[in-house]
Short mmCIF file of C-alpha atoms and ligand atoms in Angstrom, two decimals:
data_model
loop_
_atom_site.label_atom_id
_atom_site.label_comp_id
_atom_site.label_asym_id
_atom_site.label_seq_id
_atom_site.Cartn_x
_atom_site.Cartn_y
_atom_site.Cartn_z
CA UNK A 1222 0.00 0.07 0.09
CA UNK A 1223 1.34 3.46 -0.80
CA UNK A 1224 2.39 5.51 2.07
CA UNK A 1225 -0.34 8.31 1.63
CA UNK A 1226 -2.96 5.70 1.95
CA UNK A 1227 -1.57 4.39 5.06
CA UNK A 1228 -1.31 7.88 6.52
CA UNK A 1229 -4.94 8.43 5.56
CA UNK A 1230 -6.06 5.23 7.25
CA UNK A 1231 -4.13 6.07 10.40
CA UNK A 1232 -5.93 9.37 10.47
CA UNK A 1233 -9.29 7.74 9.99
CA UNK A 1234 -8.54 5.29 12.94
CA UNK A 1235 -7.51 8.21 15.11
CA UNK A 1236 -10.70 10.22 14.18
CA UNK A 1237 -12.82 7.13 15.26
CA UNK A 1238 -10.99 6.91 18.44
CA UNK A 1239 -11.79 10.54 19.16
CA UNK A 1240 -15.47 10.09 18.68
CA UNK A 1241 -15.51 7.21 21.18
CA UNK A 1242 -13.88 9.03 23.63
CA UNK A 1243 -15.77 12.18 23.23
CA UNK A 1244 -18.78 9.98 24.10
CA UNK A 1245 -17.21 8.87 27.12
CA UNK A 1246 -16.69 12.46 27.99
CA UNK A 1247 -20.24 13.07 27.55
CA UNK A 1248 -21.11 10.31 30.01
CA UNK A 1249 -18.98 11.83 32.73
CA UNK A 1250 -20.06 15.38 32.27
CA UNK A 1251 -21.67 15.49 35.70
CA UNK A 1252 -18.33 15.19 37.35
CA UNK A 1253 -16.06 16.95 34.98
CA UNK A 1254 -16.07 20.50 33.60
CA UNK A 1255 -17.18 20.50 29.91
CA UNK A 1256 -13.66 21.69 28.63
CA UNK A 1257 -11.69 18.70 30.23
CA UNK A 1258 -10.51 16.31 27.49
CA UNK A 1259 -11.75 12.79 27.61
CA UNK A 1260 -9.07 10.61 28.91
CA UNK A 1261 -8.61 11.28 32.53
CA UNK A 1262 -8.05 9.22 35.77
CA UNK A 1263 -8.94 9.91 39.29
CA UNK A 1264 -5.92 10.45 41.48
CA UNK A 1265 -5.83 9.07 45.05
CA UNK A 1266 -6.57 12.59 46.11
CA UNK A 1267 -9.83 12.47 44.18
CA UNK A 1268 -8.62 14.97 41.65
CA UNK A 1269 -8.79 14.24 37.97
CA UNK A 1270 -5.63 13.98 35.90
CA UNK A 1271 -5.46 14.28 32.17
CA UNK A 1272 -3.64 11.24 30.70
CA UNK A 1273 -4.01 11.98 27.13
CA UNK A 1274 -5.37 15.17 25.32
CA UNK A 1275 -7.94 13.73 22.96
CA UNK A 1276 -9.97 16.99 22.57
CA UNK A 1277 -11.59 17.60 19.11
CA UNK A 1278 -9.61 20.94 19.18
CA UNK A 1279 -6.23 19.09 19.15
CA UNK A 1280 -7.22 17.05 16.16
CA UNK A 1281 -8.71 19.73 14.15
CA UNK A 1282 -6.07 22.30 14.96
CA UNK A 1283 -3.31 19.77 14.32
CA UNK A 1284 -1.52 21.82 11.48
CA UNK A 1285 -2.59 25.45 12.79
CA UNK A 1286 -4.31 27.21 15.40
CA UNK A 1287 -5.51 30.71 14.25
CA UNK A 1288 -5.35 32.01 17.80
CA UNK A 1289 -7.56 34.68 19.45
CA UNK A 1290 -8.54 37.80 17.72
CA UNK A 1291 -7.73 39.73 20.96
CA UNK A 1292 -5.07 39.65 23.40
CA UNK A 1293 -5.90 40.24 27.18
CA UNK A 1294 -3.56 42.83 28.62
CA UNK A 1295 -3.12 43.28 32.39
CA UNK A 1296 -1.42 46.37 33.43
CA UNK A 1297 -0.84 48.21 36.79
CA UNK A 1298 -3.67 50.65 36.24
CA UNK A 1299 -5.93 48.84 33.61
CA UNK A 1300 -7.01 45.77 31.76
CA UNK A 1301 -7.50 45.80 28.06
CA UNK A 1302 -8.38 43.63 25.11
CA UNK A 1303 -6.14 44.28 22.18
CA UNK A 1304 -7.88 43.77 18.72
CA UNK A 1305 -5.28 42.13 16.50
CA UNK A 1306 -7.15 42.90 13.46
CA UNK A 1307 -7.91 46.53 14.06
CA UNK A 1308 -4.56 47.13 15.88
CA UNK A 1309 -6.07 49.06 18.88
CA UNK A 1310 -7.93 48.00 21.79
CA UNK A 1311 -11.35 46.24 21.57
CA UNK A 1312 -11.94 47.72 25.12
CA UNK A 1313 -10.01 49.12 28.13
CA UNK A 1314 -11.22 48.96 31.72
CA UNK A 1315 -10.23 50.80 34.80
CA UNK A 1316 -11.30 51.09 38.39
CA UNK A 1317 -10.98 54.78 39.57
CA UNK A 1318 -11.09 55.93 43.19
CA UNK A 1319 -9.97 59.09 44.87
CA UNK A 1320 -7.12 57.26 46.38
CA UNK A 1321 -5.64 55.79 43.30
CA UNK A 1322 -6.04 59.01 41.44
CA UNK A 1323 -4.59 61.25 44.09
CA UNK A 1324 -2.79 59.09 46.61
CA UNK A 1325 -2.47 60.99 49.97
CA UNK A 1326 0.16 58.51 51.29
CA UNK A 1327 3.48 60.58 51.40
CA UNK A 1328 5.34 57.28 51.21
CA UNK A 1329 4.21 57.17 47.60
CA UNK A 1330 6.99 59.19 46.36
CA UNK A 1331 7.09 57.67 42.83
CA UNK A 1332 4.24 59.48 41.07
CA UNK A 1333 3.66 59.19 37.28
CA UNK A 1334 4.78 62.11 35.27
CA UNK A 1335 3.49 62.33 31.83
CA UNK A 1336 6.68 64.20 30.64
CA UNK A 1337 8.71 61.20 31.59
CA UNK A 1338 6.63 58.77 29.52
CA UNK A 1339 6.82 58.21 25.60
CA UNK A 1340 4.80 56.37 23.17
CA UNK A 1341 6.09 52.85 22.72
CA UNK A 1342 5.15 49.81 20.33
CA UNK A 1343 3.98 46.99 22.48
CA UNK A 1344 6.45 44.17 22.20
CA UNK A 1345 4.28 41.82 24.14
CA UNK A 1346 2.11 41.37 20.81
CA UNK A 1347 3.20 39.56 17.84
CA UNK A 1348 5.04 42.00 15.45
CA UNK A 1349 2.62 41.57 12.62
CA UNK A 1350 -0.30 42.73 14.58
CA UNK A 1351 1.39 45.52 16.44
CA UNK A 1352 0.37 49.18 16.00
CA UNK A 1353 3.68 51.05 15.14
CA UNK A 1354 4.93 54.59 15.65
CA UNK A 1355 5.40 54.83 12.01
CA UNK A 1356 1.68 54.19 11.20
CA UNK A 1357 0.78 57.24 13.31
CA UNK A 1358 3.39 59.41 11.95
CA UNK A 1359 1.91 62.13 9.77
CA UNK A 1360 -1.43 60.23 9.62
CA UNK A 1361 -3.25 63.33 10.62
CA UNK A 1362 -4.63 61.54 13.87
CA UNK A 1363 -3.59 61.90 17.36
CA UNK A 1364 -2.53 58.88 19.32
CA UNK A 1365 -5.54 58.98 21.43
CA UNK A 1366 -5.18 57.09 24.89
CA UNK A 1367 -8.09 54.79 25.68
CA UNK A 1368 -6.90 54.71 29.37
CA UNK A 1369 -6.04 58.30 29.88
CA UNK A 1370 -2.48 59.02 31.23
CA UNK A 1371 -4.03 61.15 33.89
CA UNK A 1372 -5.82 58.01 35.34
CA UNK A 1373 -2.47 56.27 35.89
CA UNK A 1374 -0.46 58.62 38.11
CA UNK A 1375 0.04 56.04 40.98
CA UNK A 1376 3.35 55.25 39.64
CA UNK A 1377 5.88 55.86 36.63
CA UNK A 1378 5.30 52.34 35.30
CA UNK A 1379 1.53 52.61 35.46
CA UNK A 1380 1.67 55.86 33.47
CA UNK A 1381 4.33 54.47 30.96
CA UNK A 1382 1.94 51.50 30.41
CA UNK A 1383 -0.91 53.89 29.17
CA UNK A 1384 1.64 55.20 26.60
CA UNK A 1385 1.92 51.56 24.88
CA UNK A 1386 0.43 51.78 21.49
CA UNK A 1387 -1.86 48.73 22.54
CA UNK A 1388 -3.71 51.39 24.53
CA UNK A 1389 -3.96 53.94 21.82
CA UNK A 1390 -6.36 54.40 18.84
CA UNK A 1391 -6.36 56.94 16.16
CA UNK A 1392 -8.35 60.08 17.20
CA UNK A 1393 -9.13 63.39 15.65
CA UNK A 1394 -6.97 65.84 17.50
CA UNK A 1395 -8.56 69.35 17.37
CA UNK A 1396 -12.06 69.53 18.91
CA UNK A 1397 -11.91 65.81 19.91
CA UNK A 1398 -8.96 64.20 21.60
CA UNK A 1399 -7.57 67.54 22.79
CA UNK A 1400 -10.96 68.95 23.66
CA UNK A 1401 -14.34 67.26 24.06
CA UNK A 1402 -12.96 63.82 24.67
CA UNK A 1403 -10.45 65.06 27.26
CA UNK A 1404 -13.42 66.98 29.03
CA UNK A 1405 -15.33 63.62 29.16
CA UNK A 1406 -12.28 61.90 30.61
CA UNK A 1407 -12.01 64.61 33.37
CA UNK A 1408 -15.74 64.22 34.12
CA UNK A 1409 -15.07 60.60 34.56
CA UNK A 1410 -12.25 61.36 37.06
CA UNK A 1411 -14.37 63.84 38.83
CA UNK A 1412 -16.93 61.07 39.62
CA UNK A 1413 -14.61 59.90 42.21
CA UNK A 1414 -15.47 63.24 44.28
CA UNK A 1415 -18.95 61.69 44.69
CA UNK A 1416 -18.62 58.01 44.34
CA UNK A 1417 -16.35 55.73 46.22
CA UNK A 1418 -15.84 53.47 43.27
CA UNK A 1419 -15.87 54.32 39.46
CA UNK A 1420 -15.52 51.75 36.77
CA UNK A 1421 -14.81 52.79 33.10
CA UNK A 1422 -14.80 50.96 30.05
CA UNK A 1423 -13.55 52.73 26.80
CA UNK A 1424 -14.50 51.23 23.52
CA UNK A 1425 -13.63 52.06 19.97
CA UNK A 1426 -16.79 51.49 17.78
CA UNK A 1427 -17.47 51.13 14.09
CA UNK A 1428 -21.05 52.27 13.37
CA UNK A 1429 -22.94 51.88 10.14
CA UNK A 1430 -24.29 55.00 8.44
CA UNK A 1431 -27.32 55.17 6.17
CA UNK A 1432 -26.26 56.03 2.65
CA UNK A 1433 -28.11 57.67 -0.13
CA UNK A 1434 -29.12 54.26 -1.71
CA UNK A 1435 -30.88 53.29 1.55
CA UNK A 1436 -28.30 50.69 2.57
CA UNK A 1437 -26.22 50.85 5.86
CA UNK A 1438 -22.45 50.70 5.54
CA UNK A 1439 -19.55 51.01 7.79
CA UNK A 1440 -16.58 52.92 6.23
CA UNK A 1441 -13.55 53.89 7.94
CA UNK A 1442 -9.85 54.90 7.17
CA UNK A 1443 -6.95 52.66 7.81
CA UNK A 1444 -3.57 54.46 8.57
CA UNK A 1445 -0.23 53.37 7.81
CA UNK A 1446 1.68 52.20 4.82
CA UNK A 1447 0.99 49.41 4.21
CA UNK A 1448 -2.42 50.08 5.85
CA UNK A 1449 -2.37 48.85 9.38
CA UNK A 1450 -4.45 50.69 12.03
CA UNK A 1451 -8.14 51.11 11.79
CA UNK A 1452 -9.72 54.45 12.59
CA UNK A 1453 -12.82 54.12 14.69
CA UNK A 1454 -15.96 56.00 13.63
CA UNK A 1455 -16.90 56.50 17.27
CA UNK A 1456 -15.76 55.97 20.83
CA UNK A 1457 -17.80 55.07 23.89
CA UNK A 1458 -17.31 55.38 27.62
CA UNK A 1459 -19.29 53.12 29.62
CA UNK A 1460 -19.41 54.02 33.15
CA UNK A 1461 -20.62 52.39 36.49
CA UNK A 1462 -20.47 54.33 39.75
CA UNK A 1463 -20.98 52.89 43.27
CA UNK A 1464 -21.21 54.51 46.66
CA UNK A 1465 -22.58 53.30 50.06
CA UNK A 1466 -26.37 54.32 50.31
CA UNK A 1467 -25.55 55.82 53.86
CA UNK A 1468 -22.38 56.02 56.10
CA UNK A 1469 -24.15 53.71 58.64
CA UNK A 1470 -24.58 51.07 55.77
CA UNK A 1471 -21.20 50.95 53.96
CA UNK A 1472 -22.04 47.52 52.48
CA UNK A 1473 -25.32 48.58 50.69
CA UNK A 1474 -24.44 50.29 47.55
CA UNK A 1475 -26.23 52.67 45.29
CA UNK A 1476 -25.19 51.97 41.77
CA UNK A 1477 -25.51 53.94 38.73
CA UNK A 1478 -24.54 53.23 35.07
CA UNK A 1479 -24.47 54.98 31.78
CA UNK A 1480 -22.87 55.10 28.45
CA UNK A 1481 -21.88 57.84 26.08
CA UNK A 1482 -21.07 57.41 22.31
CA UNK A 1483 -19.16 60.32 20.64
CA UNK A 1484 -18.35 60.55 17.04
CA UNK A 1485 -14.53 60.51 16.24
CA UNK A 1486 -14.74 64.16 14.95
CA UNK A 1487 -14.55 67.76 16.28
CA UNK A 1488 -17.40 68.38 18.84
CA UNK A 1489 -18.16 71.99 19.78
CA UNK A 1490 -17.57 72.89 23.33
CA UNK A 1491 -21.16 73.98 23.75
CA UNK A 1492 -22.72 70.41 23.02
CA UNK A 1493 -24.35 69.08 26.22
CA UNK A 1494 -22.87 65.83 27.37
CA UNK A 1495 -26.28 64.23 27.75
CA UNK A 1496 -26.55 64.54 23.86
CA UNK A 1497 -24.26 61.42 23.70
CA UNK A 1498 -26.00 59.46 26.44
CA UNK A 1499 -27.30 56.09 25.20
CA UNK A 1500 -28.35 52.89 26.87
CA UNK A 1501 -25.45 50.59 27.85
CA UNK A 1502 -27.15 47.99 25.58
CA UNK A 1503 -26.66 50.10 22.61
CA UNK A 1504 -23.03 50.10 23.08
CA UNK A 1505 -23.02 46.35 23.93
CA UNK A 1506 -24.89 45.62 20.65
CA UNK A 1507 -22.66 47.82 18.55
CA UNK A 1508 -19.50 46.50 20.01
CA UNK A 1509 -20.29 42.79 20.55
CA UNK A 1510 -19.45 43.05 24.25
CA UNK A 1511 -21.37 42.71 27.48
CA UNK A 1512 -20.39 45.27 30.21
CA UNK A 1513 -22.74 44.43 32.96
CA UNK A 1514 -25.04 41.59 34.30
CA UNK A 1515 -28.79 42.00 33.72
CA UNK A 1516 -29.04 42.39 37.58
CA UNK A 1517 -26.60 45.27 37.60
CA UNK A 1518 -28.51 46.97 34.53
CA UNK A 1519 -31.94 46.58 36.22
CA UNK A 1520 -30.87 47.73 39.64
CA UNK A 1521 -28.76 50.64 38.66
CA UNK A 1522 -30.02 54.28 38.33
CA UNK A 1523 -29.28 56.27 35.19
CA UNK A 1524 -25.91 58.10 35.80
CA UNK A 1525 -27.31 61.43 34.71
CA UNK A 1526 -30.10 61.13 37.22
CA UNK A 1527 -27.60 60.33 39.88
CA UNK A 1528 -25.15 63.09 38.99
CA UNK A 1529 -24.74 66.07 36.77
CA UNK A 1530 -23.77 64.95 33.17
CA UNK A 1531 -21.93 68.11 32.32
CA UNK A 1532 -18.27 68.58 30.99
CA UNK A 1533 -16.08 71.42 32.12
CA UNK A 1534 -14.61 73.11 29.03
CA UNK A 1535 -10.93 73.87 29.28
CA UNK A 1536 -9.42 75.90 26.36
CA UNK A 1537 -5.84 76.86 26.53
CA UNK A 1538 -5.71 78.04 22.90
CA UNK A 1539 -8.01 81.09 22.45
CA UNK A 1540 -7.59 80.67 18.54
CA UNK A 1541 -9.59 77.65 18.68
CA UNK A 1542 -12.68 78.88 20.67
CA UNK A 1543 -15.41 78.10 18.12
CA UNK A 1544 -15.34 74.93 16.37
CA UNK A 1545 -18.13 74.10 13.93
CA UNK A 1546 -20.72 71.95 15.27
CA UNK A 1547 -20.67 68.40 13.72
CA UNK A 1548 -23.68 67.70 11.37
CA UNK A 1549 -25.64 64.95 13.30
CA UNK A 1550 -25.06 61.42 11.89
CA UNK A 1551 -27.61 58.89 11.70
CA UNK A 1552 -26.57 56.12 14.03
CA UNK A 1553 -28.46 52.99 14.58
CA UNK A 1554 -28.13 52.85 18.29
CA UNK A 1555 -31.45 51.29 19.21
CA UNK A 1556 -31.81 48.72 21.83
CA UNK A 1557 -34.47 46.64 20.25
C1 NAG B 848 9.05 55.33 31.67
O1 NAG B 848 9.28 55.61 30.21
C2 NAG B 848 10.39 56.39 29.92
C3 NAG B 848 10.37 56.75 28.53
O2 NAG B 848 10.61 55.66 27.70
C4 NAG B 848 11.65 55.64 30.47
O3 NAG B 848 12.80 56.45 30.39
C5 NAG B 848 11.42 55.35 32.01
O4 NAG B 848 12.62 54.41 32.37
C6 NAG B 848 10.15 54.56 32.24
N1 NAG B 848 9.97 54.41 33.62
C7 NAG B 848 9.51 53.32 34.28
C8 NAG B 848 9.58 53.28 35.47
O5 NAG B 848 9.37 52.33 33.61
#
């Protein structure tokens, strides 16, 4: 028999064995987590030990494993999922408190100083999927922090980590990253004055637009040469605040949630923040992500009813005082 036929038969036999063992796994599902491969034995300590990995994944992915589309990054001041295809975070998450924003402990001498940080490519990611400095150079876009540098002042390392390009997405500079978006970031930090705990998700979005022919399309730029980093059409901040209902009952928390979706475009200073308020579910639907459990959503107040949703405008450049208002885009952010 030619060698190739033998190889084929061997493969077939292995496949049959997998089938039989998978059935065995099915029978033991009450005692084993679903993901445990089939061939296991019980140790004298009543633990299960894998003798042989016969999972279907091992068989099917024998010659190649495409890997995850996102990398989970755990840093000192934040957690993020980096999207390998878009070359920017899929989401970032932070927990802000008064103490981690402004440590009062004098022993914490090492404080993050933004002038000592610089943008860096993230070498923990495979080179082919990395966002590079060259991609951003002369792209016309700012390197927009998803976790703001000012949220990571607890140490220089924490701050440096916000400058990794895996925490960055292309943002319009004037009127957005340097202005309205920065005001929103500051509003998020100010929530710690009123709430003991503030949780923030930052999420780049790609929203479809209704075009003249009646069809919805997503169009976005890709920067770099060759094109590498996708430019989000919108950015969302999803916020959860918590504080004790009363000082006598520190364990009973009042929780509020809210989400804001802003176009990646100049926004005039006069625009009320509430204009960007959307249901959390709308961002979840658009991003393919789930931020909070049903319980949290149902039991939380609307953030703008719990506190004032109003940004403080900070203009250091008088020349740029009046920016044109952005024509309103049609964005399908319904929750149906
Ligand atoms: C922060 O980044 C700067 C600039 O790359 C570097 O010189 C410095 O050593 C870094 N500090 C820490 C604590 O990692």
